Tab-separated table of C-alpha atoms in Angstrom:
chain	number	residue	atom	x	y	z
N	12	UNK	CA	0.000	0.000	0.000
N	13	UNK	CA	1.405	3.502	-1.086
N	14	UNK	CA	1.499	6.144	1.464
N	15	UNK	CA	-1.296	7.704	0.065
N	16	UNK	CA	-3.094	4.702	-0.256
N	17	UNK	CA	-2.373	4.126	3.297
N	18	UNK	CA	-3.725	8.002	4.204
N	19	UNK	CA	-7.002	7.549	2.734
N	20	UNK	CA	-7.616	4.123	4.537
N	21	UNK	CA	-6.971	5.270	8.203
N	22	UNK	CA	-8.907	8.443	7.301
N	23	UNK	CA	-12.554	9.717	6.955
N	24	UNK	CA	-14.740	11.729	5.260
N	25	UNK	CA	-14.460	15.677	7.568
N	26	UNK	CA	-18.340	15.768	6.597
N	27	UNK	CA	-19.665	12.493	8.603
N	28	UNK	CA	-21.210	14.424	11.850
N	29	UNK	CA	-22.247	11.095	13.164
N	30	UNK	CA	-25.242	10.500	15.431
N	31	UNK	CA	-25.470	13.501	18.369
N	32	UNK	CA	-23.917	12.755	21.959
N	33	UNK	CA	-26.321	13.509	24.834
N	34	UNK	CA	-24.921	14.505	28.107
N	35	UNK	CA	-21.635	13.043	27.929
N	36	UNK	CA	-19.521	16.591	27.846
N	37	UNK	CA	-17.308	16.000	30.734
N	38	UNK	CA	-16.470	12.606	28.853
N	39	UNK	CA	-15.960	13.548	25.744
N	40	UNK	CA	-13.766	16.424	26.907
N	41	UNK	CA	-11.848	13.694	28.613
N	42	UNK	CA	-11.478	11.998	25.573
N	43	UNK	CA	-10.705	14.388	23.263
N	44	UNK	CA	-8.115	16.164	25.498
N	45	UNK	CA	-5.989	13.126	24.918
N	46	UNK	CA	-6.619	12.932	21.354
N	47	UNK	CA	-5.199	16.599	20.728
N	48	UNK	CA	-3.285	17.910	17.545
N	49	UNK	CA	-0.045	18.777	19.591
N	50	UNK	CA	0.293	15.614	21.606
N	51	UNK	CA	3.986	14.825	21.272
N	52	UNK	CA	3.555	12.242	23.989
N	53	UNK	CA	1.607	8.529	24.298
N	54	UNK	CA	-1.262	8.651	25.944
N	55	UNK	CA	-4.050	5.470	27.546
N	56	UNK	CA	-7.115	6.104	28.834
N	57	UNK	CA	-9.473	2.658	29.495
N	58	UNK	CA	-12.695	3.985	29.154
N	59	UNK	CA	-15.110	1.423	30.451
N	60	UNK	CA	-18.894	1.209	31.534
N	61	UNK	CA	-21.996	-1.719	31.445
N	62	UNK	CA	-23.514	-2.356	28.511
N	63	UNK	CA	-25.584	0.135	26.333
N	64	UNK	CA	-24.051	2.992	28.457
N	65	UNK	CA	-22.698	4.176	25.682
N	66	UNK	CA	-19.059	3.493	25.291
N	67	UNK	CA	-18.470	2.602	21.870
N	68	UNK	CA	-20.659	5.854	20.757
N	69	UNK	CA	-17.808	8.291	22.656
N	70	UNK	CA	-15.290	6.113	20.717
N	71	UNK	CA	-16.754	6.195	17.487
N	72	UNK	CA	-17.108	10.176	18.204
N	73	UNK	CA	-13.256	10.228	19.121
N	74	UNK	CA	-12.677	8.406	15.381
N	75	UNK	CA	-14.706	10.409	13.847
N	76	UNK	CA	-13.236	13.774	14.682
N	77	UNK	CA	-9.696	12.425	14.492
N	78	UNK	CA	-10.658	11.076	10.792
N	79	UNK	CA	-12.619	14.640	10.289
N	80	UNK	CA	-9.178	15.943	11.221
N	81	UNK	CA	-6.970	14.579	8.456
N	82	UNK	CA	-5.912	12.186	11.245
N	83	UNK	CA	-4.955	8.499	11.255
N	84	UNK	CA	-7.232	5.771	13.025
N	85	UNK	CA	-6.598	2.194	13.613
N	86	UNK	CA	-9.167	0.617	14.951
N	87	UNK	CA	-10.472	-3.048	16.397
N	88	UNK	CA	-13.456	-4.427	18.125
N	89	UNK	CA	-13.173	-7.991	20.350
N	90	UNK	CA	-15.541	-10.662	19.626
N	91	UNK	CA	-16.677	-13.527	22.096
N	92	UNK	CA	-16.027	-16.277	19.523
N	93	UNK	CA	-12.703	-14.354	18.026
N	94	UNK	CA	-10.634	-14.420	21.548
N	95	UNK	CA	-9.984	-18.005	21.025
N	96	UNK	CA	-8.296	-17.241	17.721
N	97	UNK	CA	-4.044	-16.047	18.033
N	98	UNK	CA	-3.736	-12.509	16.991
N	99	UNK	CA	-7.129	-11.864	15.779
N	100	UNK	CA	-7.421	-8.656	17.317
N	101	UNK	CA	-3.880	-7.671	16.362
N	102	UNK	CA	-4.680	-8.303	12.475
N	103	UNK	CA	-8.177	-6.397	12.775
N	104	UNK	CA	-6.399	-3.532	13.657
N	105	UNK	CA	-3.001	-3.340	11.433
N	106	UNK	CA	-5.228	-4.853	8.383
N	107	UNK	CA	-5.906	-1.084	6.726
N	108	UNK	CA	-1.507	-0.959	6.956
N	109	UNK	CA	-0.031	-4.674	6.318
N	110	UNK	CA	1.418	-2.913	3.237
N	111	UNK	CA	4.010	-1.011	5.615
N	112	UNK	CA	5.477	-4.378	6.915
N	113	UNK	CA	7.708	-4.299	4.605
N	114	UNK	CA	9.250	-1.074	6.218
N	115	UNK	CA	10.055	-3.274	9.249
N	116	UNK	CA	13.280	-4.520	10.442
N	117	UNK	CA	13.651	-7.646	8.740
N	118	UNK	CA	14.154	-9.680	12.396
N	119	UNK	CA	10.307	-7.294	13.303
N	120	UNK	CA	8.890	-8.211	10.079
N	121	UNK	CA	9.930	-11.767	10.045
N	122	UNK	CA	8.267	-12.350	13.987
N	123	UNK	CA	5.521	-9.891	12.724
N	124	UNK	CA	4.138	-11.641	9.479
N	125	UNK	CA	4.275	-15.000	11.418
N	126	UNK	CA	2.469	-13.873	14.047
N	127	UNK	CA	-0.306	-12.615	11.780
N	128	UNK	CA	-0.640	-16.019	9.991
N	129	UNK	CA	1.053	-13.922	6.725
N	130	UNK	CA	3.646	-16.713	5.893
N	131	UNK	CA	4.041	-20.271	5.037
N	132	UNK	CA	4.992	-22.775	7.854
N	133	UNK	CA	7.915	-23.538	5.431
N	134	UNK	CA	9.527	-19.724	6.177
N	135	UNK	CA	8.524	-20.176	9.591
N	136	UNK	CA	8.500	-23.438	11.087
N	137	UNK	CA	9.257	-22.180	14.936
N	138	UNK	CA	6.659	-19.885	16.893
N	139	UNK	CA	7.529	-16.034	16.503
N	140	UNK	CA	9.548	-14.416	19.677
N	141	UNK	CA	7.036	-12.462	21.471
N	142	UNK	CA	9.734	-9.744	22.013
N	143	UNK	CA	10.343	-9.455	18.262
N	144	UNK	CA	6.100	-9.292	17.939
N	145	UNK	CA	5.663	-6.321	20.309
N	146	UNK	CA	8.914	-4.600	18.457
N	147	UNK	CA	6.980	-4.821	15.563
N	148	UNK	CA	4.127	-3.136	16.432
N	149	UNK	CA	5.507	-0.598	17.853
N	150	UNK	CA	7.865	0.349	15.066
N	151	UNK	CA	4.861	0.322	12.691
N	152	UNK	CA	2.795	2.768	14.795
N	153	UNK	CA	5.703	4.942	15.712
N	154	UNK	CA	6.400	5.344	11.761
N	155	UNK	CA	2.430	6.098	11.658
N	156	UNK	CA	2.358	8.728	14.184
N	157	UNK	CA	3.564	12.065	13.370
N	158	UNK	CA	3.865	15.141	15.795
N	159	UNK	CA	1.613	17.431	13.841
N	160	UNK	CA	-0.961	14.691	12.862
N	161	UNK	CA	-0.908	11.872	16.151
N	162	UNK	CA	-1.969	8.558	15.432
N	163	UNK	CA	-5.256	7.298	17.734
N	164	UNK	CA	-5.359	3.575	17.587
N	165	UNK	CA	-9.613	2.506	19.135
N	166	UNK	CA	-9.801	-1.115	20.675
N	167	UNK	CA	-13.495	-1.255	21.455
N	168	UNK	CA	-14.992	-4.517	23.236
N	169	UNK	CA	-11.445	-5.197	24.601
N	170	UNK	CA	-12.680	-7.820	27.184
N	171	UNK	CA	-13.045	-10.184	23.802
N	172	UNK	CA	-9.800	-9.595	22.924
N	173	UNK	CA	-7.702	-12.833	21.813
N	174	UNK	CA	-4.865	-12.518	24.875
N	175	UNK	CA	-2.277	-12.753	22.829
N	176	UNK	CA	-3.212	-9.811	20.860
N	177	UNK	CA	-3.784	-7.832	24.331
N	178	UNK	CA	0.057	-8.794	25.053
N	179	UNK	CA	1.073	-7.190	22.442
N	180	UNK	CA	-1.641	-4.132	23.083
N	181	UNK	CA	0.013	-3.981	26.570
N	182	UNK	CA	3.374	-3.808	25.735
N	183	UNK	CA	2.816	-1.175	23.432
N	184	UNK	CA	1.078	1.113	26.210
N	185	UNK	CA	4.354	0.376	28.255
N	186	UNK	CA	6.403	1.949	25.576
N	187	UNK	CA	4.246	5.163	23.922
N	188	UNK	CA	5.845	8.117	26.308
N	189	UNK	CA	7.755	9.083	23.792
N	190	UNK	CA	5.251	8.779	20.748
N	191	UNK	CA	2.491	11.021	19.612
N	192	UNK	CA	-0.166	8.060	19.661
N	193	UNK	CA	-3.097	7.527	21.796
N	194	UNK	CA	-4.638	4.020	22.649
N	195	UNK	CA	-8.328	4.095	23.432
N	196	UNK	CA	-9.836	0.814	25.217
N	197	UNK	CA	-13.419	0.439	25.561
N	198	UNK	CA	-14.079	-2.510	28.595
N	199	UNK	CA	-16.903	-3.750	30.306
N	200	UNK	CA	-17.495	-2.752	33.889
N	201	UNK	CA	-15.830	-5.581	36.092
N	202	UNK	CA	-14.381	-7.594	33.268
N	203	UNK	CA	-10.777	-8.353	33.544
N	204	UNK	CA	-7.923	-6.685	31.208
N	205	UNK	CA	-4.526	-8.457	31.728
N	206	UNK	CA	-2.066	-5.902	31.259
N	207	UNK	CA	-4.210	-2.897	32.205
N	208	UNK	CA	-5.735	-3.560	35.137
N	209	UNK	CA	-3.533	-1.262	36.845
N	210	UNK	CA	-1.497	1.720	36.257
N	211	UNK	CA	-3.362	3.455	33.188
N	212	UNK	CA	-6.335	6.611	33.521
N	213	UNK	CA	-10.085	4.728	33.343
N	214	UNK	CA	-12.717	6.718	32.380
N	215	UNK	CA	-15.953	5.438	33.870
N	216	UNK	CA	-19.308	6.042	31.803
N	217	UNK	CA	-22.166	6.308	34.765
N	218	UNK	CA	-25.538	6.071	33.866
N	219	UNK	CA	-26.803	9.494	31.969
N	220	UNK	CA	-28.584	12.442	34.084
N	221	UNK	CA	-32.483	12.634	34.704
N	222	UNK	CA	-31.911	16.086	32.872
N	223	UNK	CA	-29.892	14.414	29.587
N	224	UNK	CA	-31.811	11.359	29.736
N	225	UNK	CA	-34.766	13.926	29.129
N	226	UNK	CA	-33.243	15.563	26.435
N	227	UNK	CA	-32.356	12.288	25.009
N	228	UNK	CA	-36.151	10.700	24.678
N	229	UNK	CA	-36.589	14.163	23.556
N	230	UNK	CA	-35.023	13.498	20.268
N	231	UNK	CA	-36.732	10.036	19.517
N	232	UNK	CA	-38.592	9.713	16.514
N	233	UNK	CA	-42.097	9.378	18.817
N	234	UNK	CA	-40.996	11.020	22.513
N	235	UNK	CA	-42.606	9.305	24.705
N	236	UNK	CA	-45.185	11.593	27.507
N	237	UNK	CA	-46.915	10.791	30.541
N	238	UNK	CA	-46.971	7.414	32.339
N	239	UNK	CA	-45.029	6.020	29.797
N	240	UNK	CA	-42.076	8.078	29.926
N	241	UNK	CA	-42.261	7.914	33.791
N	242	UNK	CA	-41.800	4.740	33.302
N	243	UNK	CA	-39.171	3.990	30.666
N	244	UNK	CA	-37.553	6.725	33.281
N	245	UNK	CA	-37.324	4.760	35.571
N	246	UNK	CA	-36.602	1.480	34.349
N	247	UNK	CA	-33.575	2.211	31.978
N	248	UNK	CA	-31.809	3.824	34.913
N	249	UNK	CA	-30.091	6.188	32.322
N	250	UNK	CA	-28.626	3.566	30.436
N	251	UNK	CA	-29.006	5.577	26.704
N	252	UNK	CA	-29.651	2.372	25.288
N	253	UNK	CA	-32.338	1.559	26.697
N	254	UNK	CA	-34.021	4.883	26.827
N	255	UNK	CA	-33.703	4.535	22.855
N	256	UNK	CA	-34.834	1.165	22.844
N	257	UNK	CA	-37.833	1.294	25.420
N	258	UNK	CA	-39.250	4.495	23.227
N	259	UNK	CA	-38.886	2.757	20.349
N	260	UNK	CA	-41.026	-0.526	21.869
N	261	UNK	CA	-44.042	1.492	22.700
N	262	UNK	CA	-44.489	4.224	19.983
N	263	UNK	CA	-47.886	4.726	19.101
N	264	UNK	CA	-48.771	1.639	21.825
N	265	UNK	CA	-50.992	2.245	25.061
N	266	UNK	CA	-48.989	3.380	28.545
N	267	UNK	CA	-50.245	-0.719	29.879
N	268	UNK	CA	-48.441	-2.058	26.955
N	269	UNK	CA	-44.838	-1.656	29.056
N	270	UNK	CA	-44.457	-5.265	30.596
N	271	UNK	CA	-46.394	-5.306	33.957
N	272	UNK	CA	-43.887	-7.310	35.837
N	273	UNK	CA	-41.061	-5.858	38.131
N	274	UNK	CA	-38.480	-4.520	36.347
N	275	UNK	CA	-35.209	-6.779	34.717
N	276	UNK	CA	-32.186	-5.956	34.640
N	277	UNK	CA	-31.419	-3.259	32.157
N	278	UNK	CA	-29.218	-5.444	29.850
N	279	UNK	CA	-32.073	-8.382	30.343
N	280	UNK	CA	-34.517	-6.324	29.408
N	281	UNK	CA	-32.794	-5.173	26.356
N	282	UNK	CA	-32.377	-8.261	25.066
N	283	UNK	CA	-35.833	-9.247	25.582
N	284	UNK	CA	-36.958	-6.417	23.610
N	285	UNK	CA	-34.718	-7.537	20.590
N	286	UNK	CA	-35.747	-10.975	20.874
N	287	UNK	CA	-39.314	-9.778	20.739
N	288	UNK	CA	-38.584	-7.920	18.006
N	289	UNK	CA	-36.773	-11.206	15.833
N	290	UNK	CA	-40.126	-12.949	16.464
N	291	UNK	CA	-42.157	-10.588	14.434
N	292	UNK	CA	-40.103	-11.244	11.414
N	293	UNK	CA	-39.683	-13.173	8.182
N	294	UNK	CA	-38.701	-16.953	8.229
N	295	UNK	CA	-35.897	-15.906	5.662
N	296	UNK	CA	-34.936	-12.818	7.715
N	297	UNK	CA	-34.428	-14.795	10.952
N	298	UNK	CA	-31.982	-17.334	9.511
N	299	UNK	CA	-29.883	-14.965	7.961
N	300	UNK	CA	-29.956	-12.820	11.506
N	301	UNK	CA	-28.599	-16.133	13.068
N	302	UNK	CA	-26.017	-16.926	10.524
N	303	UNK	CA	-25.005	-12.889	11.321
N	304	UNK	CA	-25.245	-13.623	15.077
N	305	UNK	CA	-23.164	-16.907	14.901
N	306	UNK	CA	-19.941	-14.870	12.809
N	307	UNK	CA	-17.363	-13.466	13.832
N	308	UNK	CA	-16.493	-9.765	12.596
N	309	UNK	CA	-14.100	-11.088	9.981
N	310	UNK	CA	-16.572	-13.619	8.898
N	311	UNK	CA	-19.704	-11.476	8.476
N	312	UNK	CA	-19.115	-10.197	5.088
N	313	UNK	CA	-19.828	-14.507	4.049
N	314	UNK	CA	-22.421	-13.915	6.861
N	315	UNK	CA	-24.055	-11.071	5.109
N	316	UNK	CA	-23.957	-13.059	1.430
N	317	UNK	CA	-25.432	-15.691	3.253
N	318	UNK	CA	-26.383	-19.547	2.048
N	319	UNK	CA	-28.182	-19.788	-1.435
N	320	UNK	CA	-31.273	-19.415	-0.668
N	321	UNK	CA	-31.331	-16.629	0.994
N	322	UNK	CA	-30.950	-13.359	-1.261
N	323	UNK	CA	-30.331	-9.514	-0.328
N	324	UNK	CA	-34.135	-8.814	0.334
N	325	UNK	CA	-34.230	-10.769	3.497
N	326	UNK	CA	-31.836	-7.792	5.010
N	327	UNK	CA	-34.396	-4.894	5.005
N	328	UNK	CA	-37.104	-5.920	7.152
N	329	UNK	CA	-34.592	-6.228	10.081
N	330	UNK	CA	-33.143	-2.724	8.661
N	331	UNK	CA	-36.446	-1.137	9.482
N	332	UNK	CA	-36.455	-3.041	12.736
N	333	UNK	CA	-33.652	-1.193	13.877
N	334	UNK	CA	-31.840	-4.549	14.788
N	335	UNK	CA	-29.198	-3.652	11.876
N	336	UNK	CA	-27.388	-1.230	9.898
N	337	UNK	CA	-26.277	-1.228	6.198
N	338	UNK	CA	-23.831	0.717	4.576
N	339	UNK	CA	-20.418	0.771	2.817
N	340	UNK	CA	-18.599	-1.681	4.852
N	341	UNK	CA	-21.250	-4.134	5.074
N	342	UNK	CA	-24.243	-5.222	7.137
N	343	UNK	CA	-23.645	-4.847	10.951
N	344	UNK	CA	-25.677	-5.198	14.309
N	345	UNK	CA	-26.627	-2.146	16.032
N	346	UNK	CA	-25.243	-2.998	19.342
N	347	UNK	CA	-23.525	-6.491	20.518
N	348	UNK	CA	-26.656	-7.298	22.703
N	349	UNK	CA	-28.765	-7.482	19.912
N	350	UNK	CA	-26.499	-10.094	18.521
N	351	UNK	CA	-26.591	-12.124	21.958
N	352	UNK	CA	-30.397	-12.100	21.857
N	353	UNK	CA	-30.484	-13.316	18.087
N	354	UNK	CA	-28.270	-15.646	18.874
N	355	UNK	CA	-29.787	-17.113	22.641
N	356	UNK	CA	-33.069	-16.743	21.339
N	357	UNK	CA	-32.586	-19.740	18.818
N	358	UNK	CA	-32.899	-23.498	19.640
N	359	UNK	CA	-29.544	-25.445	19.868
N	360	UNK	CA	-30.792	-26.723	16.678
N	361	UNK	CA	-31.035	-24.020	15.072
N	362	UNK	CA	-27.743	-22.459	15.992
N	363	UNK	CA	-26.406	-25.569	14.964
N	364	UNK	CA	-27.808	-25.392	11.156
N	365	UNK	CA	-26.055	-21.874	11.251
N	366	UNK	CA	-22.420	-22.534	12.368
N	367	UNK	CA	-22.129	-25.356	9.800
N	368	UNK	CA	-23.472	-23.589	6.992
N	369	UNK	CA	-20.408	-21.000	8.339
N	370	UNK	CA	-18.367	-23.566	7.981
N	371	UNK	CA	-19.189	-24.591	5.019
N	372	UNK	CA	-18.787	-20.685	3.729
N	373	UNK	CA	-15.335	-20.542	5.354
N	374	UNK	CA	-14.080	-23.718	3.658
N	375	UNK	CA	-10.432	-21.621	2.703
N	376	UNK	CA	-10.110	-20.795	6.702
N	377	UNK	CA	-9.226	-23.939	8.717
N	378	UNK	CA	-8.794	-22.410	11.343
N	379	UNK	CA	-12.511	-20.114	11.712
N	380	UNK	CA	-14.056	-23.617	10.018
N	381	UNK	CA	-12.434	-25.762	12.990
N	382	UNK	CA	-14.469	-23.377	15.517
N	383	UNK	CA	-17.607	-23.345	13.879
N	384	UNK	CA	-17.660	-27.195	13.514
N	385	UNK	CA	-17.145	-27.316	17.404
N	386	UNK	CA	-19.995	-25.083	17.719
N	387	UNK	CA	-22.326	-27.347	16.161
N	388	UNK	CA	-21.090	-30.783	17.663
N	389	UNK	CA	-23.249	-31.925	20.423
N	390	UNK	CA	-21.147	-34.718	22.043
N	391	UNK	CA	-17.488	-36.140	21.320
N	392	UNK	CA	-16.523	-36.619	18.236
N	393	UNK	CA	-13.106	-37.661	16.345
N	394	UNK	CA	-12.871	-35.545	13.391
N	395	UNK	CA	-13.797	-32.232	14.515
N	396	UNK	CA	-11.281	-33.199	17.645
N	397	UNK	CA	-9.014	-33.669	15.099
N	398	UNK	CA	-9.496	-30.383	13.335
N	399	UNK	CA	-9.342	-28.588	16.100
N	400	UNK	CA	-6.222	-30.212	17.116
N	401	UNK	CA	-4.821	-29.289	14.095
N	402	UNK	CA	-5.844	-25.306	14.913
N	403	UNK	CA	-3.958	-25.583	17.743
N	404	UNK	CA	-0.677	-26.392	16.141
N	405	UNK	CA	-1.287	-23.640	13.793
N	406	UNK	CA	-1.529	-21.139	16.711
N	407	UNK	CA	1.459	-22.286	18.479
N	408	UNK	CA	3.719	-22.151	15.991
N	409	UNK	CA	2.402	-18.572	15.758
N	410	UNK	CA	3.536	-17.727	19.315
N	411	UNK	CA	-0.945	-18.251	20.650
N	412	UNK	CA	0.203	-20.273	23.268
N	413	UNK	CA	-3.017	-19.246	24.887
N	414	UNK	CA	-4.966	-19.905	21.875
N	415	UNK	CA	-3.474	-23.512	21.287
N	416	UNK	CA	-4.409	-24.296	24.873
């Protein structure tokens, strides 16, 4: 990739506003302070809150003025079924600027394009020195960075981070004084880190104001009034999320039709709204939800395509749901808890159907096709065992020790 090639990947369009932030000034201040033009130093900041709080929207805000800005972005979010799989996280984010390997020390590059599954086990038949790894990276995002125009590198979801690629992520932060880039983590409440659960700024995201959480049903499509936004008050405890979600479940419906039981647990509840929401929905439209649901990031462009029968029409009645989004880079869920419910609302059998027809899709990835073949077995069995054992190899010899176990 040519350096302007390699410009115009890590940056966007200055004219993408992006959806509106409610109440989160004092955060996004926070953020944004560390993200500044004339940083000549590293900065981390672990910005972490529950789920729906609204993390990943002050993140995406933080790439979107840094792209507006001319500004280069790497970015990667974790997946529950991708932090079993050596470096996943690490090639997520350096994808967009694998053609600036070969800029590397060779001894860097060598350890580098090993560890990233780039080269044949014939060039590389022992596992990559983890020292030589970390080197890497941080030779490749110090030649990124430049004083005038910092580099922000965005981990979102980083409690689904493959560990080995949060070893590496760690020993970067250890080493950024002296560079103008700034690592962003987005981490569930509670959920353990190795490698940052100590000595790095957090950021927590609280639960939004009565006042913003106001002004935020305010802006719905159908503000809610009366009873009903009493209630959706009090239930979503400020979570944005749901205050977005519970609107959107009883527009135009009666103040009884709010569930009459005591209130779940925010994230609970959320996910019982989406489920409720799958129900309504085309046969056709459900399956290809579940094959979406049962990818991982890398895999959902086959998800999107689909199995045969299944063309691009089954896509838009879940658009309108609000359960996904559709645009340039593909077809994506809203928010990771709508992919849980998808997902936990179908039968084992049904789950099943979808991880082999993934398989099947990801016949050319041994690895991804090992872990979707385990998904689907129900008891023992010798040649899935076998493929998986063979996955294991593979990720050893990449220096996924963690992975292979």
């Amino acid at each position: 990739m040519k350096h302007g090639e390699r410009a115009r990947a890590g940056r966007g369009s200055p004219g993408d506003p992006g959806p509106a932030v409610v109440g989160r000034e004092s955060e996004t201040a926070e953020i944004m302070g560390r993200v500044a033009a004339d940083r000549s130093r590293g900065a981390v900041l672990v910005v972490e809150g529950g789920p729906g709080v609204g993390k990943s929207v002050l993140l995406d805000l933080a790439v979107r003025r840094t792209r507006g800005a001319g500004h280069r972005v790497l970015r990667a979010v974790g997946s529950e079924s991708e932090a079993r799989l050596a470096f996943a996280g690490l090639h997520q984010l350096l994808r967009p600027v694998l053609g600036d390997l070969g800029g590397l020390p060779a001894r860097q590059r060598s350890a580098l394009r090993a560890a990233l599954g780039l080269t044949e086990h014939a060039e590389a038949p022992d596992a990559p020195d983890a020292l030589l790894v970390g080197l890497g990276v941080l030779t490749l995002v110090s030649d990124l960075a430049e004083p005038a125009a910092p580099l922000l590198v965005v981990v979102d979801d980083a409690q689904w981070m493959d560990r080995a690629s949060l070893d590496v992520l760690s020993f970067l932060a250890r080493r950024l004084d002296g560079e103008p880039v700034t690592l962003l983590l987005g981490v569930r409440t509670a959920a353990v880190l190795p490698g940052f659960d100590k000595g790095y700024a957090r950021l927590e995201v609280g639960p939004l104001s009565g006042d913003a959480a106001n002004r935020l049903l305010d802006e719905q499509p159908e503000p809610p009034t009366g009873r009903t936004r009493v209630r959706i008050l009090r239930e979503a405890a400020g979570n944005p999320l749901a205050l977005v979600e519970l609107s959107r479940a009883v527009a135009g419906r009666r103040p009884e039709d709010l569930a009459a039981e005591g209130p779940l647990p925010v994230t609970d509840r959320l996910e019982a709204l989406f489920a409720l929401r799958v129900s309504h929905l085309p046969e056709a439209t459900r399956r290809a939800l579940l094959l979406l649901a049962a990818a991982d990031a890398v895999d959902a462009p086959a998800a999107a395509r689909g199995p045969s029968e299944t063309d691009g029409t089954a896509w838009a009645p879940a658009e309108r749901a609000g359960l996904v989004r559709q645009d340039s880079a593909g077809i994506s869920f809203r928010h990771p808890l709508v992919r849980s419910a998808v997902y936990h609302a179908a039968s084992f059998r049904e789950r099943r159907h979808a991880h082999l027809a993934l398989a099947r899709l990801l016949g050319d990835d041994p690895d991804r096709r090992a872990w979707h073949l385990a998904a689907a077995t129900a008891g023992p069995d010798e040649q899935v065992s076998a493929v998986l054992l063979e996955t294991a190899g593979r990720a050893r010899r990449r220096g996924g020790h963690a992975a292979a176990a």
